[in-house]
């Protein structure tokens, strides 16, 4: 599962970068995903099970964080675009 997520997040990041819009994105969903990864890491830490799987958790956390940063960038771009359109209408 972690491998599949690690393979799919770059596509989502690319889409966020290219689309330049936050429409249709859910920051709450990404926060929940991040929390899930943190719980996964915590479970490994509590059990003393430090192995290569943790690297995928950290990779996935970094990928989701990147997409979250793009969400905020795109939300800012959406507001700027909306402001420009509103000023043109007025």
GROMACS .gro file of C-alpha atoms in nm:
model
   90
    1UNK     CA    1   0.000   0.000   0.000
    2UNK     CA    2   0.275   0.245   0.093
    3UNK     CA    3   0.452   0.172  -0.235
    4UNK     CA    4   0.137   0.240  -0.435
    5UNK     CA    5   0.080   0.568  -0.255
    6UNK     CA    6   0.445   0.665  -0.303
    7UNK     CA    7   0.404   0.593  -0.673
    8UNK     CA    8   0.076   0.785  -0.709
    9UNK     CA    9   0.147   1.104  -0.514
   10UNK     CA   10   0.393   1.241  -0.773
   11UNK     CA   11   0.112   1.228  -1.032
   12UNK     CA   12  -0.114   1.421  -0.796
   13UNK     CA   13   0.163   1.674  -0.729
   14UNK     CA   14   0.217   1.719  -1.102
   15UNK     CA   15  -0.155   1.773  -1.155
   16UNK     CA   16  -0.160   2.032  -0.876
   17UNK     CA   17   0.141   2.210  -1.022
   18UNK     CA   18   0.010   2.219  -1.379
   19UNK     CA   19  -0.355   2.298  -1.305
   20UNK     CA   20  -0.271   2.600  -1.088
   21UNK     CA   21  -0.607   2.572  -0.910
   22UNK     CA   22  -0.723   2.435  -0.577
   23UNK     CA   23  -1.072   2.365  -0.708
   24UNK     CA   24  -1.168   2.008  -0.630
   25UNK     CA   25  -0.889   1.959  -0.376
   26UNK     CA   26  -0.953   1.882  -0.010
   27UNK     CA   27  -0.693   1.996   0.240
   28UNK     CA   28  -0.886   1.810   0.512
   29UNK     CA   29  -0.837   1.485   0.321
   30UNK     CA   30  -0.463   1.543   0.296
   31UNK     CA   31  -0.439   1.629   0.666
   32UNK     CA   32  -0.616   1.303   0.750
   33UNK     CA   33  -0.372   1.115   0.526
   34UNK     CA   34  -0.078   1.281   0.705
   35UNK     CA   35  -0.224   1.187   1.044
   36UNK     CA   36  -0.261   0.828   0.925
   37UNK     CA   37   0.104   0.817   0.823
   38UNK     CA   38   0.205   0.960   1.162
   39UNK     CA   39   0.004   0.689   1.337
   40UNK     CA   40   0.175   0.428   1.120
   41UNK     CA   41   0.516   0.561   1.220
   42UNK     CA   42   0.407   0.573   1.586
   43UNK     CA   43   0.293   0.210   1.569
   44UNK     CA   44   0.634   0.106   1.439
   45UNK     CA   45   0.806   0.312   1.710
   46UNK     CA   46   0.591   0.168   1.991
   47UNK     CA   47   0.661  -0.186   1.872
   48UNK     CA   48   1.031  -0.114   1.826
   49UNK     CA   49   0.995  -0.223   1.465
   50UNK     CA   50   1.242   0.004   1.288
   51UNK     CA   51   1.287  -0.120   0.933
   52UNK     CA   52   1.283  -0.004   0.571
   53UNK     CA   53   0.905   0.048   0.578
   54UNK     CA   54   0.958   0.366   0.779
   55UNK     CA   55   1.141   0.515   0.482
   56UNK     CA   56   0.823   0.483   0.276
   57UNK     CA   57   0.617   0.646   0.551
   58UNK     CA   58   0.855   0.942   0.557
   59UNK     CA   59   0.864   0.958   0.176
   60UNK     CA   60   0.485   0.961   0.162
   61UNK     CA   61   0.466   1.229   0.432
   62UNK     CA   62   0.701   1.449   0.227
   63UNK     CA   63   0.500   1.392  -0.090
   64UNK     CA   64   0.169   1.476   0.076
   65UNK     CA   65   0.325   1.783   0.240
   66UNK     CA   66   0.443   1.898  -0.103
   67UNK     CA   67   0.091   1.862  -0.240
   68UNK     CA   68  -0.043   2.051   0.062
   69UNK     CA   69   0.196   2.339  -0.008
   70UNK     CA   70   0.078   2.342  -0.368
   71UNK     CA   71  -0.281   2.354  -0.244
   72UNK     CA   72  -0.210   2.679  -0.058
   73UNK     CA   73  -0.021   2.822  -0.355
   74UNK     CA   74  -0.308   2.731  -0.587
   75UNK     CA   75  -0.568   2.871  -0.348
   76UNK     CA   76  -0.379   3.201  -0.354
   77UNK     CA   77  -0.371   3.189  -0.734
   78UNK     CA   78  -0.747   3.120  -0.738
   79UNK     CA   79  -0.813   3.425  -0.519
   80UNK     CA   80  -0.592   3.644  -0.740
   81UNK     CA   81  -0.765   3.516  -1.053
   82UNK     CA   82  -1.106   3.577  -0.901
   83UNK     CA   83  -1.003   3.927  -0.795
   84UNK     CA   84  -0.884   4.011  -1.147
   85UNK     CA   85  -1.207   3.881  -1.299
   86UNK     CA   86  -1.411   4.080  -1.051
   87UNK     CA   87  -1.220   4.400  -1.130
   88UNK     CA   88  -1.277   4.344  -1.503
   89UNK     CA   89  -1.653   4.305  -1.446
   90UNK     CA   90  -1.669   4.626  -1.243
   0.00000   0.00000   0.00000
